[in-house]
């Protein structure tokens, strides 16, 4: 995985941004990333999809992604081009879905004050640091656990399981 | 040092004597539940990987529930994908439309949930089933794919927040009021990443159906799971439904808890959670009598038989206020049928309510009562987020079925205690609640 990423900041500092805002339930009758991407963050900021570009970062408030278990929330953001979500804390299922997808969800205490919308931000995965290139600010994020790192390196939970236990696949395939 | 109930269960399912919070373990799964929204993506992932067989069809339960009967073409496609997959996999625990129900209500009701099990489902309210002494948690579709392929899943052992209940619920106050009061106290992330373990002497006085409401809304406090010991009430509930063997786990006396909260049930009053967070709970006396365009009684939180009996006991002989719509959605087909037999559906329709087939429906803004801009709805569901039940300009208030029924009659948010027959005036045999429900509902 490339360890230095650059992108623009989108900032939604409110706490408890929930999955109904990230991808409203009225769109749960589809699950292709491209379809979901058209409605990412729609109920919070209808203009988000017109602003976001591939490789951008989304900065959120505490308990980001609370609410339903829909993985569609991660897919919608990724489909819209978001490279990483950075927040002081995440709701459990959102975080789990993110790393299961090999998608970056990083905990950073200063997430809501590091950047203003549109700032250029650099994410240094190896160093565990975020740099606001526009305003010359820097912050550390909580290092990922070894397990989360392994999942990200593998590209998500399913490739991870397959690489770790090829027998799982063959047993399942051969299974009566 | 001892272990909490959740730690005990996870240890037993990963072949260990003990586990500690923060550890990552791979736990064996006893039951995987699938519905039509999150399962088809998981099935597609498995197909892409060339995994054509699930690990054990006998440990999987399937029901369409979110948009049933199919609300539009796309939902129909999801449901038929689910149907075709379960057929190809030879999964026999299948509840087709006509037999279906909201999965978190259906699975325990039909005897599939046993104390001591580990259960996952691609749905956040899977926590509901922890009321039977199981570890039950919601997952996403990738997790679901892994669970279906391997029969196990990784978990970070959660810390446990202990909730000690004492006393009995007063007249007109229900477990929904209890959980709304608790979430108002600890906040929507008060139990983030944690197991919420309920216990204490107050538990014994709560019926099984009332308990499901408590574990159901563990996720509204950010909890990983809600859990309580499988006591005599839980075991009787299970044994009425199945003769499958099971194991009962108990928390150790010296278990380590991340925090403790004590709640005196006797001090509670009817609660209403104001828009737009479940933690905005207020005692009903502090809530202005706002006019409601709609009242919704249903969902995996409060669509069970007891809930309908309570609502019917209030609506009987009354009319829904002009300008207000009331929608009743039994959680499962069995609840619907029993409500029919008991005359509850007739009471609802005579009062001017709409009675729907079981579905998640408007709980998540799907169908059967989606809210328009500017509308207000008092609902027995679990989330009042912006746009949850429809328009982002609508407002949702959460409350118990009793408060919902009283509000339907008044047309404004109303205190159910003004509408319920006082317990000492009950004419045994004629009152629906007295006839059907546990005495604990009355707190007498
Ligand atoms: S009833 Fe509502 S909360 Fe329960 S599973 Fe369905 S959509 Fe989710």
mmCIF file of C-alpha atoms in Angstrom, chain B residues 2-232:
data_model
loop_
_atom_site.group_PDB
_atom_site.id
_atom_site.type_symbol
_atom_site.label_atom_id
_atom_site.label_comp_id
_atom_site.label_asym_id
_atom_site.label_seq_id
_atom_site.Cartn_x
_atom_site.Cartn_y
_atom_site.Cartn_z
ATOM 1 C CA UNK B 2 -13.674 -13.327 36.606
ATOM 2 C CA UNK B 3 -15.363 -12.802 33.275
ATOM 3 C CA UNK B 4 -18.500 -10.988 32.174
ATOM 4 C CA UNK B 5 -21.270 -12.835 30.371
ATOM 5 C CA UNK B 6 -19.997 -11.710 26.962
ATOM 6 C CA UNK B 7 -16.415 -12.705 27.768
ATOM 7 C CA UNK B 8 -17.590 -16.150 28.906
ATOM 8 C CA UNK B 9 -19.517 -16.723 25.721
ATOM 9 C CA UNK B 10 -16.731 -15.567 23.424
ATOM 10 C CA UNK B 11 -14.139 -17.651 25.296
ATOM 11 C CA UNK B 12 -16.297 -20.747 24.943
ATOM 12 C CA UNK B 13 -16.644 -20.131 21.210
ATOM 13 C CA UNK B 14 -12.959 -19.743 20.513
ATOM 14 C CA UNK B 15 -11.857 -22.742 22.551
ATOM 15 C CA UNK B 16 -10.253 -20.734 25.321
ATOM 16 C CA UNK B 17 -10.596 -20.738 29.085
ATOM 17 C CA UNK B 18 -10.670 -16.985 29.228
ATOM 18 C CA UNK B 19 -10.532 -13.874 27.088
ATOM 19 C CA UNK B 20 -9.867 -10.236 27.992
ATOM 20 C CA UNK B 21 -11.300 -7.016 26.572
ATOM 21 C CA UNK B 22 -9.275 -5.725 23.628
ATOM 22 C CA UNK B 23 -8.120 -9.143 22.444
ATOM 23 C CA UNK B 24 -9.031 -10.166 18.910
ATOM 24 C CA UNK B 25 -10.498 -13.642 18.753
ATOM 25 C CA UNK B 26 -11.966 -15.832 16.070
ATOM 26 C CA UNK B 27 -15.268 -17.139 17.383
ATOM 27 C CA UNK B 28 -17.338 -20.006 16.016
ATOM 28 C CA UNK B 29 -20.874 -18.994 15.022
ATOM 29 C CA UNK B 30 -24.020 -20.908 15.918
ATOM 30 C CA UNK B 31 -26.503 -18.991 13.812
ATOM 31 C CA UNK B 32 -26.249 -16.578 10.880
ATOM 32 C CA UNK B 33 -29.390 -14.645 9.961
ATOM 33 C CA UNK B 34 -29.931 -13.233 6.488
ATOM 34 C CA UNK B 35 -32.359 -10.653 5.097
ATOM 35 C CA UNK B 36 -32.795 -9.229 1.631
ATOM 36 C CA UNK B 37 -30.918 -5.928 1.966
ATOM 37 C CA UNK B 38 -27.478 -6.942 3.193
ATOM 38 C CA UNK B 39 -27.330 -10.578 2.066
ATOM 39 C CA UNK B 40 -27.325 -10.213 -1.740
ATOM 40 C CA UNK B 41 -24.118 -8.095 -1.656
ATOM 41 C CA UNK B 42 -22.485 -10.767 0.530
ATOM 42 C CA UNK B 43 -23.582 -13.487 -1.876
ATOM 43 C CA UNK B 44 -22.091 -11.532 -4.786
ATOM 44 C CA UNK B 45 -18.795 -11.264 -2.924
ATOM 45 C CA UNK B 46 -18.724 -15.007 -2.351
ATOM 46 C CA UNK B 47 -19.537 -15.680 -5.985
ATOM 47 C CA UNK B 48 -16.686 -13.440 -7.092
ATOM 48 C CA UNK B 49 -14.328 -15.466 -4.947
ATOM 49 C CA UNK B 50 -15.644 -18.714 -6.375
ATOM 50 C CA UNK B 51 -17.090 -19.822 -3.043
ATOM 51 C CA UNK B 52 -20.207 -21.642 -4.066
ATOM 52 C CA UNK B 53 -21.255 -23.332 -0.813
ATOM 53 C CA UNK B 54 -21.997 -21.920 2.599
ATOM 54 C CA UNK B 55 -20.268 -23.585 5.509
ATOM 55 C CA UNK B 56 -23.389 -25.143 7.021
ATOM 56 C CA UNK B 57 -26.882 -24.538 5.617
ATOM 57 C CA UNK B 58 -28.480 -25.862 8.816
ATOM 58 C CA UNK B 59 -27.054 -22.926 10.788
ATOM 59 C CA UNK B 60 -28.478 -20.222 8.575
ATOM 60 C CA UNK B 61 -31.898 -18.585 8.811
ATOM 61 C CA UNK B 62 -33.324 -16.546 5.950
ATOM 62 C CA UNK B 63 -36.273 -14.162 5.782
ATOM 63 C CA UNK B 64 -37.027 -11.139 3.650
ATOM 64 C CA UNK B 65 -38.179 -8.379 6.003
ATOM 65 C CA UNK B 66 -37.144 -4.851 5.084
ATOM 66 C CA UNK B 67 -39.208 -4.111 2.008
ATOM 67 C CA UNK B 68 -41.845 -6.881 2.003
ATOM 68 C CA UNK B 69 -43.902 -7.552 0.045
ATOM 69 C CA UNK B 70 -41.468 -6.016 -2.443
ATOM 70 C CA UNK B 71 -42.023 -2.250 -2.480
ATOM 71 C CA UNK B 72 -40.531 -1.636 -5.906
ATOM 72 C CA UNK B 73 -38.698 -3.314 -8.741
ATOM 73 C CA UNK B 74 -35.278 -3.112 -7.149
ATOM 74 C CA UNK B 75 -36.502 -4.577 -3.848
ATOM 75 C CA UNK B 76 -38.140 -7.360 -5.823
ATOM 76 C CA UNK B 77 -34.779 -8.087 -7.405
ATOM 77 C CA UNK B 78 -33.101 -8.233 -3.988
ATOM 78 C CA UNK B 79 -35.781 -10.543 -2.622
ATOM 79 C CA UNK B 80 -35.597 -12.866 -5.590
ATOM 80 C CA UNK B 81 -31.801 -12.967 -5.348
ATOM 81 C CA UNK B 82 -32.212 -13.985 -1.698
ATOM 82 C CA UNK B 83 -34.791 -16.612 -2.607
ATOM 83 C CA UNK B 84 -32.695 -18.154 -5.389
ATOM 84 C CA UNK B 85 -29.608 -18.247 -3.207
ATOM 85 C CA UNK B 86 -31.266 -19.935 -0.262
ATOM 86 C CA UNK B 87 -32.809 -22.496 -2.594
ATOM 87 C CA UNK B 88 -29.469 -23.278 -4.223
ATOM 88 C CA UNK B 89 -27.825 -23.567 -0.814
ATOM 89 C CA UNK B 90 -30.503 -25.870 0.549
ATOM 90 C CA UNK B 91 -31.225 -23.606 3.524
ATOM 91 C CA UNK B 92 -34.395 -24.916 5.096
ATOM 92 C CA UNK B 93 -34.911 -22.339 7.831
ATOM 93 C CA UNK B 94 -36.620 -20.002 5.410
ATOM 94 C CA UNK B 95 -39.596 -17.755 6.047
ATOM 95 C CA UNK B 96 -41.201 -16.696 2.789
ATOM 96 C CA UNK B 97 -43.628 -13.791 2.480
ATOM 97 C CA UNK B 98 -46.794 -15.016 4.171
ATOM 98 C CA UNK B 99 -44.736 -16.622 6.886
ATOM 99 C CA UNK B 100 -42.165 -13.894 7.274
ATOM 100 C CA UNK B 101 -41.263 -11.444 9.991
ATOM 101 C CA UNK B 102 -38.716 -8.865 11.039
ATOM 102 C CA UNK B 103 -35.741 -11.142 11.564
ATOM 103 C CA UNK B 104 -34.858 -10.027 15.107
ATOM 104 C CA UNK B 105 -38.386 -10.746 16.271
ATOM 105 C CA UNK B 106 -38.917 -13.825 14.121
ATOM 106 C CA UNK B 107 -35.781 -15.797 15.005
ATOM 107 C CA UNK B 108 -36.398 -15.977 18.775
ATOM 108 C CA UNK B 109 -40.168 -16.339 18.362
ATOM 109 C CA UNK B 110 -39.719 -19.367 16.119
ATOM 110 C CA UNK B 111 -37.322 -21.064 18.532
ATOM 111 C CA UNK B 112 -34.098 -20.581 16.586
ATOM 112 C CA UNK B 113 -32.336 -18.605 19.303
ATOM 113 C CA UNK B 114 -30.890 -20.541 22.223
ATOM 114 C CA UNK B 115 -29.046 -19.365 25.316
ATOM 115 C CA UNK B 116 -25.281 -19.645 24.944
ATOM 116 C CA UNK B 117 -25.225 -19.151 21.184
ATOM 117 C CA UNK B 118 -23.211 -16.737 19.080
ATOM 118 C CA UNK B 119 -25.372 -15.069 16.437
ATOM 119 C CA UNK B 120 -24.607 -12.572 13.694
ATOM 120 C CA UNK B 121 -26.784 -10.902 11.089
ATOM 121 C CA UNK B 122 -26.126 -8.136 8.611
ATOM 122 C CA UNK B 123 -28.245 -5.771 10.638
ATOM 123 C CA UNK B 124 -27.448 -3.573 13.593
ATOM 124 C CA UNK B 125 -30.435 -4.606 15.728
ATOM 125 C CA UNK B 126 -29.185 -8.185 15.959
ATOM 126 C CA UNK B 127 -28.377 -7.149 19.520
ATOM 127 C CA UNK B 128 -32.049 -7.925 20.273
ATOM 128 C CA UNK B 129 -31.406 -11.627 20.618
ATOM 129 C CA UNK B 130 -28.945 -11.173 23.460
ATOM 130 C CA UNK B 131 -31.972 -11.059 25.758
ATOM 131 C CA UNK B 132 -31.894 -14.864 25.691
ATOM 132 C CA UNK B 133 -28.332 -15.031 27.035
ATOM 133 C CA UNK B 134 -26.682 -15.147 23.609
ATOM 134 C CA UNK B 135 -23.875 -13.109 22.081
ATOM 135 C CA UNK B 136 -25.630 -11.465 19.152
ATOM 136 C CA UNK B 137 -24.220 -8.606 17.123
ATOM 137 C CA UNK B 138 -24.745 -6.765 13.854
ATOM 138 C CA UNK B 139 -22.237 -6.936 11.021
ATOM 139 C CA UNK B 140 -21.834 -5.640 7.485
ATOM 140 C CA UNK B 141 -21.980 -7.570 4.242
ATOM 141 C CA UNK B 142 -18.265 -8.418 4.033
ATOM 142 C CA UNK B 143 -18.437 -9.896 7.523
ATOM 143 C CA UNK B 144 -21.564 -11.721 6.491
ATOM 144 C CA UNK B 145 -19.769 -13.206 3.493
ATOM 145 C CA UNK B 146 -16.920 -14.375 5.718
ATOM 146 C CA UNK B 147 -19.368 -15.783 8.270
ATOM 147 C CA UNK B 148 -21.333 -17.671 5.622
ATOM 148 C CA UNK B 149 -18.173 -19.121 4.078
ATOM 149 C CA UNK B 150 -16.329 -20.095 7.228
ATOM 150 C CA UNK B 151 -18.753 -20.273 10.159
ATOM 151 C CA UNK B 152 -16.522 -18.039 12.217
ATOM 152 C CA UNK B 153 -15.690 -14.385 12.553
ATOM 153 C CA UNK B 154 -13.162 -12.094 14.178
ATOM 154 C CA UNK B 155 -14.252 -10.078 17.184
ATOM 155 C CA UNK B 156 -12.489 -7.631 19.393
ATOM 156 C CA UNK B 157 -13.557 -8.733 22.864
ATOM 157 C CA UNK B 158 -15.582 -5.753 24.092
ATOM 158 C CA UNK B 159 -15.433 -4.163 27.496
ATOM 159 C CA UNK B 160 -18.691 -4.602 29.368
ATOM 160 C CA UNK B 161 -20.960 -1.894 30.727
ATOM 161 C CA UNK B 162 -23.144 -3.313 33.473
ATOM 162 C CA UNK B 163 -26.726 -2.113 33.893
ATOM 163 C CA UNK B 164 -28.224 -3.069 37.252
ATOM 164 C CA UNK B 165 -32.001 -2.976 37.346
ATOM 165 C CA UNK B 166 -33.979 -2.794 40.587
ATOM 166 C CA UNK B 167 -37.664 -2.466 41.411
ATOM 167 C CA UNK B 168 -40.701 -2.817 39.189
ATOM 168 C CA UNK B 169 -42.043 -0.642 36.418
ATOM 169 C CA UNK B 170 -44.901 1.597 37.570
ATOM 170 C CA UNK B 171 -48.341 1.718 35.984
ATOM 171 C CA UNK B 172 -48.198 2.922 32.373
ATOM 172 C CA UNK B 173 -44.408 2.606 32.130
ATOM 173 C CA UNK B 174 -42.746 -0.018 29.940
ATOM 174 C CA UNK B 175 -39.335 -1.345 29.007
ATOM 175 C CA UNK B 176 -39.233 1.126 26.089
ATOM 176 C CA UNK B 177 -39.381 3.946 28.624
ATOM 177 C CA UNK B 178 -36.585 2.261 30.546
ATOM 178 C CA UNK B 179 -34.241 2.006 27.575
ATOM 179 C CA UNK B 180 -35.020 5.568 26.436
ATOM 180 C CA UNK B 181 -34.226 6.780 29.965
ATOM 181 C CA UNK B 182 -30.986 4.819 29.974
ATOM 182 C CA UNK B 183 -29.870 6.152 26.587
ATOM 183 C CA UNK B 184 -30.801 9.687 27.672
ATOM 184 C CA UNK B 185 -28.464 9.167 30.598
ATOM 185 C CA UNK B 186 -25.463 7.581 28.865
ATOM 186 C CA UNK B 187 -25.814 9.057 25.348
ATOM 187 C CA UNK B 188 -25.837 7.530 21.880
ATOM 188 C CA UNK B 189 -22.212 6.516 22.285
ATOM 189 C CA UNK B 190 -22.333 5.776 26.009
ATOM 190 C CA UNK B 191 -21.691 2.108 25.324
ATOM 191 C CA UNK B 192 -19.672 2.492 22.111
ATOM 192 C CA UNK B 193 -17.804 -0.754 21.320
ATOM 193 C CA UNK B 194 -19.083 -2.225 24.604
ATOM 194 C CA UNK B 195 -21.259 -5.092 25.670
ATOM 195 C CA UNK B 196 -24.296 -3.837 27.603
ATOM 196 C CA UNK B 197 -24.984 -6.447 30.232
ATOM 197 C CA UNK B 198 -28.298 -6.145 32.042
ATOM 198 C CA UNK B 199 -28.793 -7.761 35.417
ATOM 199 C CA UNK B 200 -30.039 -7.211 38.926
ATOM 200 C CA UNK B 201 -33.262 -8.061 40.701
ATOM 201 C CA UNK B 202 -35.377 -5.802 38.466
ATOM 202 C CA UNK B 203 -34.893 -8.129 35.528
ATOM 203 C CA UNK B 204 -37.023 -10.931 36.940
ATOM 204 C CA UNK B 205 -40.149 -8.760 36.779
ATOM 205 C CA UNK B 206 -39.779 -8.085 33.046
ATOM 206 C CA UNK B 207 -41.447 -10.366 30.518
ATOM 207 C CA UNK B 208 -39.352 -11.815 27.703
ATOM 208 C CA UNK B 209 -40.967 -9.541 25.143
ATOM 209 C CA UNK B 210 -40.232 -6.500 27.299
ATOM 210 C CA UNK B 211 -36.604 -7.605 27.588
ATOM 211 C CA UNK B 212 -36.095 -7.815 23.824
ATOM 212 C CA UNK B 213 -36.780 -4.063 23.665
ATOM 213 C CA UNK B 214 -33.866 -3.443 26.047
ATOM 214 C CA UNK B 215 -31.278 -5.443 24.108
ATOM 215 C CA UNK B 216 -32.709 -4.235 20.790
ATOM 216 C CA UNK B 217 -31.717 -0.651 21.531
ATOM 217 C CA UNK B 218 -28.228 -1.443 22.867
ATOM 218 C CA UNK B 219 -27.021 -0.278 19.454
ATOM 219 C CA UNK B 220 -28.664 3.113 20.018
ATOM 220 C CA UNK B 221 -26.144 3.560 22.833
ATOM 221 C CA UNK B 222 -23.375 2.413 20.460
ATOM 222 C CA UNK B 223 -23.174 -1.044 22.059
ATOM 223 C CA UNK B 224 -21.639 -4.026 20.326
ATOM 224 C CA UNK B 225 -24.187 -6.305 21.928
ATOM 225 C CA UNK B 226 -26.861 -6.290 24.594
ATOM 226 C CA UNK B 227 -27.005 -9.295 26.837
ATOM 227 C CA UNK B 228 -28.683 -10.628 29.941
ATOM 228 C CA UNK B 229 -28.572 -13.946 31.752
ATOM 229 C CA UNK B 230 -30.947 -16.690 30.602
ATOM 230 C CA UNK B 231 -33.010 -16.895 33.784
ATOM 231 C CA UNK B 232 -36.213 -18.871 34.376
#
